[in-house]
Short mmCIF file of C-alpha atoms in Angstrom, two decimals:
data_model
loop_
_atom_site.label_atom_id
_atom_site.label_comp_id
_atom_site.label_asym_id
_atom_site.label_seq_id
_atom_site.Cartn_x
_atom_site.Cartn_y
_atom_site.Cartn_z
CA GLU F 1 111.25 53.08 157.31
CA GLN F 2 109.42 52.77 153.95
CA ASP F 3 106.17 51.98 155.73
CA LEU F 4 106.55 55.16 157.85
CA GLU F 5 107.32 57.28 154.83
CA GLU F 6 104.26 55.91 153.04
CA GLN F 7 102.11 56.57 156.05
CA ILE F 8 103.25 60.17 156.26
CA ILE F 9 102.53 60.58 152.59
CA GLN F 10 99.00 59.19 153.03
CA LEU F 11 98.49 61.44 156.12
CA LEU F 12 99.41 64.55 154.09
CA MET F 13 97.23 63.47 151.17
CA THR F 14 94.31 62.85 153.52
CA ALA F 15 94.84 66.31 155.13
CA PHE F 16 94.87 67.89 151.73
CA MET F 17 91.60 66.16 150.81
CA ALA F 18 89.97 67.05 154.19
CA TRP F 19 91.01 70.68 154.18
CA PRO F 20 88.37 71.99 151.60
CA PHE F 21 85.67 69.83 153.21
CA PHE F 22 86.15 71.47 156.61
CA ILE F 23 86.28 74.93 154.99
CA GLY F 24 82.99 74.22 153.29
CA LEU F 25 81.46 72.97 156.57
CA ARG F 26 82.52 76.11 158.20
CA PHE F 27 80.92 78.29 155.54
CA ALA F 28 77.68 76.26 155.85
CA GLU F 29 77.74 76.71 159.67
CA GLU F 30 78.11 80.44 159.32
CA LYS F 31 75.46 80.79 156.68
CA TYR F 32 72.78 78.61 158.32
CA GLN F 33 73.59 79.49 161.90
CA LEU F 34 73.94 75.86 163.06
CA SER F 35 73.82 75.23 166.79
CA ARG F 36 77.14 74.39 168.42
CA GLY F 37 76.04 70.78 169.12
CA ARG F 38 74.89 70.18 165.57
CA ALA F 39 78.00 71.73 164.08
CA LEU F 40 80.32 69.63 166.32
CA LEU F 41 78.41 66.57 165.29
CA VAL F 42 78.80 67.23 161.59
CA LYS F 43 82.47 67.94 162.00
CA ALA F 44 82.94 64.80 164.10
CA LEU F 45 81.32 62.66 161.39
CA ALA F 46 83.51 64.27 158.77
CA LEU F 47 86.54 63.66 160.88
CA GLY F 48 85.61 60.02 161.38
CA PHE F 49 85.27 59.63 157.60
CA PHE F 50 88.72 60.98 156.93
CA ILE F 51 90.20 58.81 159.70
CA ILE F 52 88.70 55.75 158.16
CA TYR F 53 89.87 56.94 154.69
CA PHE F 54 93.36 57.32 156.02
CA TYR F 55 93.53 53.66 157.21
CA TYR F 56 91.49 51.99 154.46
CA GLY F 57 91.03 54.38 151.55
CA PHE F 58 94.46 53.81 150.00
CA GLY F 59 94.06 50.04 150.04
CA GLY F 60 97.65 49.45 150.94
CA ASP F 61 98.86 50.40 147.49
CA MET F 62 98.82 54.04 146.25
CA ASP F 63 100.19 52.92 142.86
CA LYS F 64 96.85 51.33 141.89
CA PRO F 65 95.01 53.50 139.37
CA GLU F 66 91.69 53.02 141.18
CA VAL F 67 93.12 54.38 144.40
CA MET F 68 94.49 57.57 142.85
CA ILE F 69 91.36 58.22 140.68
CA ARG F 70 89.15 57.86 143.77
CA TYR F 71 91.36 60.19 145.74
CA MET F 72 91.46 62.87 142.97
CA ALA F 73 87.66 62.66 142.61
CA LEU F 74 87.22 63.30 146.33
CA VAL F 75 89.67 66.18 146.24
CA LEU F 76 87.73 67.66 143.33
CA PHE F 77 84.43 67.11 145.17
CA GLY F 78 85.90 68.95 148.25
CA HIS F 79 87.01 71.95 146.34
CA LEU F 80 83.72 72.20 144.47
CA TYR F 81 81.80 71.74 147.80
CA VAL F 82 83.43 74.95 149.08
CA SER F 83 81.74 76.93 146.31
CA PHE F 84 78.18 75.88 147.07
CA ALA F 85 78.24 74.66 150.71
CA ALA F 86 76.61 77.87 151.93
CA PHE F 87 74.26 78.18 148.94
CA ARG F 88 72.17 74.98 148.85
CA GLU F 89 68.99 76.95 148.91
CA ALA F 90 67.94 79.63 146.36
CA PRO F 91 69.82 82.74 147.30
CA SER F 92 70.64 85.61 145.03
CA LEU F 93 72.93 84.46 142.26
CA GLN F 94 74.75 87.73 142.64
CA ASN F 95 75.59 86.80 146.22
CA PHE F 96 76.87 83.37 145.08
CA TRP F 97 79.02 84.80 142.33
CA THR F 98 80.55 87.54 144.46
CA PHE F 99 81.33 85.15 147.37
CA ASN F 100 83.17 82.78 145.00
CA GLN F 101 84.98 85.63 143.19
CA LYS F 102 86.33 86.73 146.65
CA ILE F 103 87.41 83.21 147.42
CA LEU F 104 89.21 82.96 144.05
CA LEU F 105 90.97 86.37 144.44
CA ASN F 106 91.96 85.64 148.06
CA PHE F 107 93.40 82.26 147.05
CA LEU F 108 95.42 83.87 144.27
CA GLU F 109 96.56 86.70 146.62
CA ALA F 110 97.71 84.14 149.16
CA GLY F 111 99.56 82.29 146.46
CA VAL F 112 101.45 85.32 145.35
CA VAL F 113 102.32 86.27 148.98
CA ALA F 114 103.46 82.72 149.65
CA VAL F 115 105.73 82.62 146.61
CA ILE F 116 107.31 85.97 147.69
CA LEU F 117 107.79 84.74 151.27
CA GLY F 118 109.23 81.41 150.12
CA ALA F 119 111.65 83.03 147.76
CA GLY F 120 112.65 85.58 150.42
CA LEU F 121 113.35 82.96 153.08
CA SER F 122 115.19 80.78 150.53
CA LEU F 123 117.46 83.74 149.63
CA ALA F 124 118.01 84.38 153.39
CA LEU F 125 119.13 80.71 153.82
CA LEU F 126 121.41 81.07 150.77
CA ALA F 127 123.02 84.14 152.27
CA LEU F 128 123.70 82.36 155.61
CA GLN F 129 125.13 79.45 153.64
CA GLU F 130 127.44 81.52 151.45
CA LEU F 131 128.37 84.31 153.87
CA PHE F 132 128.67 82.50 157.20
CA LYS F 133 129.34 79.02 155.81
CA VAL F 134 126.33 77.59 157.61
CA ASP F 135 125.73 74.04 156.59
CA VAL F 136 122.30 74.04 154.89
CA LYS F 137 121.11 70.80 153.32
CA SER F 138 119.68 71.08 149.77
CA THR F 139 116.47 69.48 150.95
CA THR F 140 116.02 72.36 153.49
CA TYR F 141 114.99 74.70 150.76
CA LEU F 142 112.31 72.26 149.59
CA ASP F 143 111.12 71.65 153.19
CA LEU F 144 110.89 75.37 153.81
CA ASN F 145 108.76 76.03 150.76
CA ILE F 146 106.51 73.05 151.56
CA ILE F 147 105.93 74.57 154.99
CA VAL F 148 105.10 77.95 153.39
CA ALA F 149 102.74 76.43 150.84
CA GLY F 150 101.17 73.93 153.29
CA ILE F 151 100.82 76.10 156.40
CA PHE F 152 101.27 79.82 155.66
CA HIS F 153 99.24 79.82 152.37
CA PRO F 154 96.08 78.25 153.83
CA LEU F 155 96.20 80.34 156.99
CA TYR F 156 96.65 83.55 155.05
CA PHE F 157 93.79 82.51 152.73
CA LEU F 158 91.40 81.62 155.57
CA SER F 159 92.20 84.88 157.41
CA LYS F 160 90.67 86.79 154.48
CA ALA F 161 87.76 84.44 153.66
CA PRO F 162 84.41 86.12 153.17
CA VAL F 163 81.42 85.44 155.39
CA PRO F 164 78.51 83.93 153.27
CA GLY F 165 75.26 85.80 153.58
CA GLU F 166 76.77 89.27 154.17
CA ASP F 167 74.73 92.02 152.61
CA GLU F 168 77.75 93.46 150.93
CA LEU F 169 77.98 90.41 148.70
CA GLU F 170 74.91 91.58 146.92
CA ALA F 171 76.70 94.63 145.58
CA TYR F 172 78.81 94.04 142.47
CA THR F 173 82.48 94.61 142.97
CA SER F 174 85.32 93.60 140.72
CA ALA F 175 88.96 94.70 140.71
CA ARG F 176 89.69 96.53 137.40
CA ALA F 177 92.81 94.33 136.85
CA PHE F 178 90.73 91.15 137.29
CA THR F 179 88.06 92.42 134.84
CA ASN F 180 90.75 93.30 132.32
CA ILE F 181 92.32 89.81 132.57
CA VAL F 182 88.96 88.27 131.80
CA LYS F 183 88.20 90.70 129.02
CA TYR F 184 91.55 90.87 127.31
CA VAL F 185 93.16 87.56 128.08
CA LEU F 186 90.76 84.78 129.04
CA ILE F 187 87.98 85.56 126.60
CA PRO F 188 90.36 86.11 123.58
CA LEU F 189 92.28 82.94 124.41
CA THR F 190 89.00 80.97 124.58
CA GLY F 191 87.99 82.45 121.24
CA LEU F 192 91.33 81.46 119.69
CA TYR F 193 90.89 77.93 121.01
CA PHE F 194 87.57 77.59 119.42
CA ILE F 195 88.73 78.98 116.07
CA ILE F 196 91.33 76.20 116.04
CA LEU F 197 88.76 73.64 117.02
CA TYR F 198 86.27 74.68 114.44
CA ALA F 199 88.98 74.72 111.79
CA PHE F 200 89.91 71.16 112.82
CA SER F 201 86.26 70.18 112.60
CA LEU F 202 86.12 71.59 109.10
CA LYS F 203 89.30 69.56 108.22
CA ILE F 204 87.54 66.40 109.44
CA LEU F 205 84.49 67.11 107.29
CA ILE F 206 86.61 67.66 104.23
CA SER F 207 88.83 64.63 104.63
CA TRP F 208 86.02 62.52 106.13
CA GLU F 209 88.47 60.90 108.67
CA LEU F 210 87.25 60.50 112.22
CA PRO F 211 89.49 62.11 114.90
CA GLU F 212 91.53 59.92 117.20
CA GLY F 213 94.13 60.09 119.94
CA TRP F 214 94.37 63.21 121.99
CA VAL F 215 91.68 65.24 120.13
CA SER F 216 88.98 64.57 122.75
CA LYS F 217 91.28 65.50 125.54
CA MET F 218 92.21 68.74 123.75
CA VAL F 219 88.57 69.67 123.16
CA LEU F 220 87.77 68.76 126.73
CA GLY F 221 90.55 70.93 128.18
CA PHE F 222 89.49 73.92 126.12
CA SER F 223 85.85 73.42 127.09
CA VAL F 224 86.60 73.35 130.78
CA ALA F 225 88.76 76.44 130.48
CA GLY F 226 85.95 78.21 128.66
CA ILE F 227 83.37 77.21 131.30
CA PHE F 228 85.67 78.69 133.98
CA THR F 229 85.82 81.89 131.87
CA TYR F 230 82.03 81.89 131.65
CA LEU F 231 81.76 81.68 135.45
CA VAL F 232 84.12 84.56 136.23
CA ASN F 233 82.46 86.63 133.55
CA TYR F 234 78.86 85.91 134.71
CA ARG F 235 78.25 89.21 136.58
CA MET F 236 80.75 91.30 134.72
CA ALA F 237 78.67 90.97 131.56
CA ASP F 238 75.69 92.66 133.30
CA ASN F 239 77.62 95.34 135.20
CA GLU F 240 80.42 96.33 132.88
CA ASP F 241 79.86 98.34 129.68
CA SER F 242 81.51 95.87 127.35
CA SER F 243 80.15 94.16 124.29
CA ILE F 244 82.95 91.58 124.56
CA LEU F 245 81.80 90.39 128.01
CA SER F 246 78.11 90.50 127.01
CA ALA F 247 78.66 88.57 123.75
CA PHE F 248 80.73 85.93 125.46
CA LYS F 249 78.06 85.29 128.13
CA LYS F 250 75.30 85.10 125.46
CA TRP F 251 77.05 82.91 122.89
CA TYR F 252 79.56 80.67 124.75
CA PHE F 253 77.36 77.64 125.28
CA PRO F 254 75.77 77.67 121.80
CA VAL F 255 79.25 77.80 120.31
CA LEU F 256 80.44 75.13 122.63
CA ALA F 257 77.62 72.71 121.83
CA PRO F 258 79.04 71.45 118.42
CA MET F 259 82.36 70.77 120.13
CA VAL F 260 80.63 68.27 122.42
CA ILE F 261 79.81 66.23 119.33
CA LEU F 262 83.48 66.32 118.43
CA ILE F 263 84.39 65.05 121.91
CA MET F 264 81.89 62.18 121.74
CA VAL F 265 82.93 61.11 118.23
CA ALA F 266 86.61 61.12 119.13
CA ILE F 267 86.25 59.20 122.40
CA GLY F 268 83.58 56.98 120.98
CA ARG F 269 86.06 55.79 118.37
CA ARG F 270 88.78 55.08 120.85
CA ILE F 271 86.39 53.09 123.08
CA SER F 272 85.08 51.16 120.03
CA ASP F 273 88.52 50.28 118.93
CA TYR F 274 90.31 49.65 122.19
CA GLY F 275 87.61 49.42 124.95
CA PHE F 276 87.34 51.45 128.11
CA THR F 277 90.24 52.57 130.28
CA GLU F 278 89.94 54.91 133.18
CA GLY F 279 91.12 57.86 131.07
CA ARG F 280 88.57 57.17 128.36
CA TYR F 281 85.83 56.65 130.90
CA ILE F 282 86.54 60.07 132.50
CA VAL F 283 86.67 61.79 129.07
CA LEU F 284 83.24 60.23 128.12
CA VAL F 285 81.66 61.17 131.42
CA LEU F 286 82.92 64.74 131.22
CA GLY F 287 81.84 64.93 127.63
CA ILE F 288 78.29 63.87 128.64
CA TRP F 289 78.44 66.41 131.55
CA ILE F 290 79.47 69.24 129.27
CA GLY F 291 76.76 68.36 126.90
CA LEU F 292 74.06 68.46 129.60
CA VAL F 293 75.44 71.76 130.92
CA CYS F 294 75.27 73.22 127.41
CA LEU F 295 71.71 72.04 127.02
CA TYR F 296 70.70 73.62 130.32
CA PHE F 297 72.19 77.02 129.64
CA ILE F 298 70.85 77.15 126.08
CA LEU F 299 67.30 76.28 127.14
CA SER F 300 67.13 77.79 130.64
CA LYS F 301 65.94 81.39 131.22
CA ARG F 302 67.52 81.64 134.69
CA ASP F 303 71.07 80.47 133.99
CA ASP F 304 71.67 79.27 137.50
CA ILE F 305 75.50 78.98 137.63
CA ARG F 306 75.36 76.93 140.84
CA ILE F 307 74.46 74.04 138.51
CA ILE F 308 78.01 73.84 137.21
CA PRO F 309 79.95 73.12 140.43
CA PHE F 310 77.07 71.14 141.99
CA SER F 311 76.59 68.83 139.03
CA LEU F 312 80.31 68.34 138.50
CA ALA F 313 80.67 67.38 142.26
CA VAL F 314 77.91 64.85 141.88
CA VAL F 315 79.47 63.42 138.69
CA SER F 316 82.87 63.09 140.43
CA LEU F 317 81.37 61.04 143.14
CA LEU F 318 79.31 58.77 140.82
CA ALA F 319 82.37 58.12 138.64
CA VAL F 320 84.28 56.44 141.61
CA THR F 321 81.44 54.62 143.40
CA GLY F 322 79.10 51.75 142.57
CA PRO F 323 79.33 49.06 139.89
CA TRP F 324 79.43 51.83 137.19
CA ARG F 325 82.67 53.34 138.59
CA ALA F 326 85.59 53.98 136.22
CA SER F 327 87.80 51.19 137.49
CA LYS F 328 85.15 48.52 137.37
CA VAL F 329 83.83 49.47 133.85
CA SER F 330 87.41 49.66 132.52
CA PHE F 331 88.53 46.34 134.01
CA ASN F 332 85.41 44.61 132.72
CA SER F 333 85.83 46.11 129.22
CA GLN F 334 89.44 45.11 128.91
CA MET F 335 88.71 41.61 130.31
CA ASP F 336 86.01 41.20 127.66
CA ARG F 337 88.53 42.36 124.96
CA LEU F 338 91.06 39.84 126.20
CA LYS F 339 88.63 36.90 126.24
CA GLY F 340 87.42 37.87 122.78
CA ILE F 341 90.99 37.81 121.32
CA LEU F 342 91.89 34.62 123.21
CA GLU F 343 88.73 32.82 121.92
CA THR F 344 89.48 33.96 118.40
CA GLU F 345 93.01 32.49 118.68
CA GLY F 346 91.75 29.30 120.32
CA LEU F 347 93.43 30.19 123.65
CA TYR F 348 90.26 30.36 125.89
CA ALA F 349 87.38 27.96 126.24
CA ASN F 350 85.01 26.82 128.95
CA GLY F 351 86.09 29.71 131.26
CA ALA F 352 89.83 28.88 131.19
CA ILE F 353 92.90 29.70 129.13
CA ASN F 354 94.47 26.95 127.08
CA PRO F 355 97.88 26.36 125.49
CA SER F 356 98.31 27.53 121.93
CA GLY F 357 97.57 24.84 119.41
CA GLY F 358 99.16 26.57 116.54
CA THR F 359 100.51 29.86 115.23
CA VAL F 360 99.14 33.03 116.94
CA ALA F 361 99.23 36.28 115.06
CA GLN F 362 101.87 38.73 116.31
CA SER F 363 99.32 41.53 116.41
CA SER F 364 97.21 39.29 118.73
CA ILE F 365 100.25 38.59 120.95
CA ASN F 366 100.88 42.34 121.26
CA GLU F 367 97.25 43.05 122.25
CA ILE F 368 97.16 40.15 124.68
CA THR F 369 100.37 41.46 126.36
CA ASN F 370 99.11 45.01 126.61
CA ILE F 371 95.76 44.03 128.04
CA LEU F 372 97.34 41.69 130.56
CA TYR F 373 99.58 44.44 131.77
CA PHE F 374 96.48 46.60 132.23
CA LEU F 375 94.54 43.95 134.08
CA VAL F 376 97.34 42.59 136.28
CA ASP F 377 98.13 46.14 137.37
CA ARG F 378 94.62 46.53 138.70
CA ASP F 379 93.25 43.34 140.20
CA THR F 380 95.34 40.11 140.22
CA GLN F 381 92.68 38.05 142.09
CA ALA F 382 89.97 39.00 139.54
CA VAL F 383 92.41 38.01 136.77
CA ARG F 384 93.09 34.58 138.36
CA THR F 385 89.40 33.93 139.04
CA THR F 386 88.12 34.99 135.62
CA LEU F 387 90.77 33.23 133.55
CA SER F 388 90.93 30.18 135.86
CA ILE F 389 94.70 30.56 136.30
CA PRO F 390 96.19 27.64 138.28
CA THR F 391 97.31 28.50 141.84
CA ASP F 392 100.92 27.47 141.07
CA VAL F 393 101.14 30.13 138.32
CA ALA F 394 101.89 33.72 139.37
CA VAL F 395 99.44 36.33 138.25
CA GLU F 396 102.04 38.20 136.09
CA VAL F 397 102.25 38.74 132.47
CA TYR F 398 105.17 36.43 131.61
CA PRO F 399 103.87 33.38 133.58
CA ILE F 400 100.32 33.79 132.20
CA MET F 401 101.60 34.06 128.64
CA LYS F 402 103.77 31.03 129.22
CA THR F 403 100.73 28.90 130.17
CA MET F 404 99.42 29.68 126.62
CA ASP F 405 102.74 28.74 125.05
CA LEU F 406 103.25 32.35 124.00
CA LYS F 407 106.31 34.48 124.18
CA PRO F 408 105.11 37.89 125.47
CA ASP F 409 105.82 41.12 123.64
CA GLN F 410 106.72 43.38 126.53
CA GLY F 411 105.55 46.46 124.69
CA GLY F 412 102.52 48.32 125.90
CA TYR F 413 100.94 51.33 124.33
CA TYR F 414 98.98 53.06 127.12
CA ASN F 415 99.49 56.52 125.60
CA ASP F 416 99.81 57.26 121.88
CA GLY F 417 103.41 56.92 120.83
CA ARG F 418 104.70 55.70 124.18
CA GLU F 419 105.97 52.20 124.50
CA TYR F 420 106.38 50.64 127.90
CA ARG F 421 108.36 47.48 128.67
CA THR F 422 109.32 45.66 131.84
CA PHE F 423 112.59 43.69 131.98
CA THR F 424 113.37 41.21 134.76
CA LEU F 425 116.04 38.73 135.78
CA LEU F 426 115.49 35.18 134.67
CA GLU F 427 116.25 34.30 138.34
CA GLN F 428 116.97 36.40 141.37
CA ALA F 429 120.63 36.03 141.02
CA VAL F 430 123.03 37.04 143.80
CA ALA F 431 125.24 39.93 142.61
CA SER F 432 128.93 39.21 142.84
CA THR F 433 130.82 41.64 145.09
CA ASP F 434 134.16 40.67 143.80
CA GLY F 435 136.23 43.85 143.54
CA PHE F 436 133.67 46.01 145.24
CA GLU F 437 133.54 47.11 148.89
CA ASN F 438 129.97 48.21 149.22
CA LEU F 439 126.50 46.90 148.25
CA LYS F 440 123.07 48.49 148.78
CA THR F 441 119.65 47.66 147.45
CA PHE F 442 117.25 50.23 146.03
CA GLN F 443 113.71 50.83 144.74
CA LEU F 444 112.71 53.66 142.35
CA TYR F 445 109.25 54.99 141.54
CA GLY F 446 109.00 58.11 139.40
CA SER F 447 111.42 60.98 138.79
CA TYR F 448 111.87 62.64 142.15
CA ASP F 449 114.99 63.11 144.32
CA ASN F 450 115.46 61.77 147.80
CA ALA F 451 118.70 62.81 149.36
CA ASP F 452 118.64 59.69 151.59
CA ARG F 453 118.69 57.31 148.62
CA ILE F 454 121.77 56.04 147.02
CA ILE F 455 120.22 56.28 143.53
CA ASN F 456 117.67 58.60 142.02
CA LEU F 457 116.04 59.34 138.70
CA GLN F 458 116.49 62.75 137.03
CA SER F 459 115.39 64.46 133.78
CA ASP F 460 112.10 62.51 133.94
CA GLY F 461 113.96 59.17 134.19
CA ALA F 462 116.48 59.68 131.41
CA ILE F 463 119.42 59.99 133.91
CA LEU F 464 120.34 57.73 136.83
CA LEU F 465 122.14 59.69 139.59
CA VAL F 466 124.17 57.34 141.76
CA ALA F 467 125.32 59.04 145.03
CA PRO F 468 127.49 56.78 147.16
CA PRO F 469 127.74 57.96 150.82
CA GLY F 470 130.72 60.24 151.24
CA GLY F 471 131.55 60.06 147.56
CA GLU F 472 130.98 62.10 144.42
CA SER F 473 127.70 61.67 142.51
CA VAL F 474 127.77 59.89 139.18
CA SER F 475 125.32 60.65 136.38
CA ILE F 476 124.43 57.79 133.99
CA ASP F 477 122.55 58.23 130.74
CA VAL F 478 120.37 55.20 130.36
CA GLY F 479 119.74 55.65 126.57
CA ALA F 480 122.15 53.14 125.14
CA PHE F 481 121.43 50.61 127.92
CA ALA F 482 117.65 50.85 127.24
CA ALA F 483 118.06 50.67 123.46
CA ASN F 484 119.83 47.33 123.80
CA LEU F 485 117.08 45.99 125.92
CA PHE F 486 114.30 47.17 123.52
CA LYS F 487 115.85 45.37 120.61
CA ASN F 488 114.42 42.07 121.81
CA LYS F 489 110.83 41.14 122.59
CA ASP F 490 111.78 38.88 125.45
CA GLY F 491 111.27 40.55 128.87
CA GLN F 492 113.61 38.30 130.87
CA TYR F 493 117.38 38.44 130.84
CA ASN F 494 120.43 37.08 132.63
CA ILE F 495 122.32 39.30 135.07
CA ASP F 496 124.83 40.57 132.44
CA LYS F 497 122.15 42.16 130.30
CA LEU F 498 120.58 44.00 133.34
CA THR F 499 123.88 45.40 134.69
CA LEU F 500 124.82 48.99 134.08
CA PRO F 501 128.50 49.86 134.99
CA PHE F 502 129.65 53.33 135.99
CA GLU F 503 132.96 55.03 136.81
CA LYS F 504 133.96 58.50 137.78
CA GLY F 505 137.26 59.54 139.29
CA THR F 506 138.10 57.06 142.07
CA ILE F 507 134.56 55.72 142.18
CA ARG F 508 133.60 52.73 140.12
CA GLY F 509 130.65 50.38 140.42
CA LYS F 510 127.62 48.86 138.74
CA VAL F 511 123.83 48.94 138.97
CA ILE F 512 122.21 45.58 138.81
CA PHE F 513 118.41 45.59 138.09
CA ASP F 514 116.18 42.88 139.43
CA ASN F 515 113.43 44.51 137.35
CA VAL F 516 113.07 47.79 135.49
CA THR F 517 110.13 49.29 133.69
CA MET F 518 111.15 51.70 130.85
CA GLN F 519 109.34 53.99 128.35
CA LYS F 520 110.34 54.68 124.81
CA GLU F 521 109.01 57.81 123.00
CA ASP F 522 110.46 59.20 119.84
CA ASP F 523 113.66 57.20 120.32
CA GLN F 524 114.05 58.67 123.82
CA TYR F 525 114.27 56.17 126.67
CA THR F 526 113.40 56.76 130.34
CA ILE F 527 113.09 54.63 133.54
CA GLN F 528 109.62 54.61 135.07
CA SER F 529 110.36 52.36 138.01
CA ALA F 530 113.10 49.89 139.05
CA GLN F 531 114.60 47.90 141.86
CA GLY F 532 117.87 46.17 142.29
CA SER F 533 121.30 46.68 143.83
CA VAL F 534 124.21 49.11 143.59
CA LEU F 535 127.77 47.94 144.12
CA TRP F 536 130.71 50.33 144.33
CA SER F 537 134.20 51.14 145.52
CA PRO F 538 135.92 52.76 147.22
#
């Protein structure tokens, strides 16, 4: 059942990725008047690619960061491809801009209509449920809105799609409401963002302290939002009598350029201190891309806006292919960091890890733990090969640390201020069913509800919702339970420590975790993933 559910998810994800590709191919077919045979051949090749991707692209494990990054990069490429698929040659830039404006407005219109339709149908179901006592499952509302979003929205959008190459695209048209949104909302917000960023830059110069943490991501987000505003404003500035629109088009990239330096300094410091991760790699690549785009628009006299989606599409593909891809660079960087720390502490020599011959600094233990979590989560075979881990030792953090005579610190700071720990049973003990009538195993990944599961995560993992069949649901706050676990550095416990009892009315029971990964942020605890058993009566 789990395999079937995973296959359905992968099928839907593949369809979502393929949808914009085929739209782009259709636009190209219309624009370049491809013969029927040639068009069918191109579509057949594209279909073959997505069938292969469905079977092999997810690599059997969608939780791997490399799998999801590659998927998101291909989704981004597909959506960008729609914008320039019919404009590979050198057409009028006015035609290109108007075509994409129509696509954007049609997409937004379809979204508004879909929201209204989904809300209306949901209210109709609610009326049937309340007035006629029709049994409507809670999941039916979600299923209904998924159908509206996944089927109605794209069909409505495609029914109004423009035809590339039409003469009417040459003429400038823009809805007054859309122009006003750009003029009085998007541009002022972009300006406000840059006032904040320039003020922050001044603070850095005065204090002479380099930025760190989320600064580069903040600047990157504001920059991308500003580039989007520049694109939608491109023709408005030349056809609307507005000094605001004209000034924004003229000065946006010169004003953005110094912020690229801030991005590079911030992410450069993080990489220098902690090495590459996929997130830092993406920030660095996008920072370089924004810098090159700025340079082009500052120096170029033509300002060919096709450069923006086309170059970003190329960058998105390059970032997930070849030996320079994000996952490969990140893994190698963290492996180099790990070997450097191990060599410094005398734990690595001649290509293999060695037992500790003395006291190892706690800060080094913490870093070793964090890096091992990162590496093991990505490629266990490469970890075994690179560190020459014996075949009788599992490629997991605790066993690897044990071979070095180290007691692992289960903490891991993958995001600033967020500490992650995994707690497991010392042995896979069999839960005692004494006094309980029912037992059922479970697996949890992320905070989403599944009505067919006995246990779910809510409030982003802060609440466990146990729902025994035929009984009343029980909500369990995991805060106190997690706080007790976090008090100790050891990640392995006996069954008593990993048991969470519950009781409500006539229902009583306990949750026994085989393993549970938890997050601590500002003294708030949440469950990220878990597996184990639930016992209950009656």
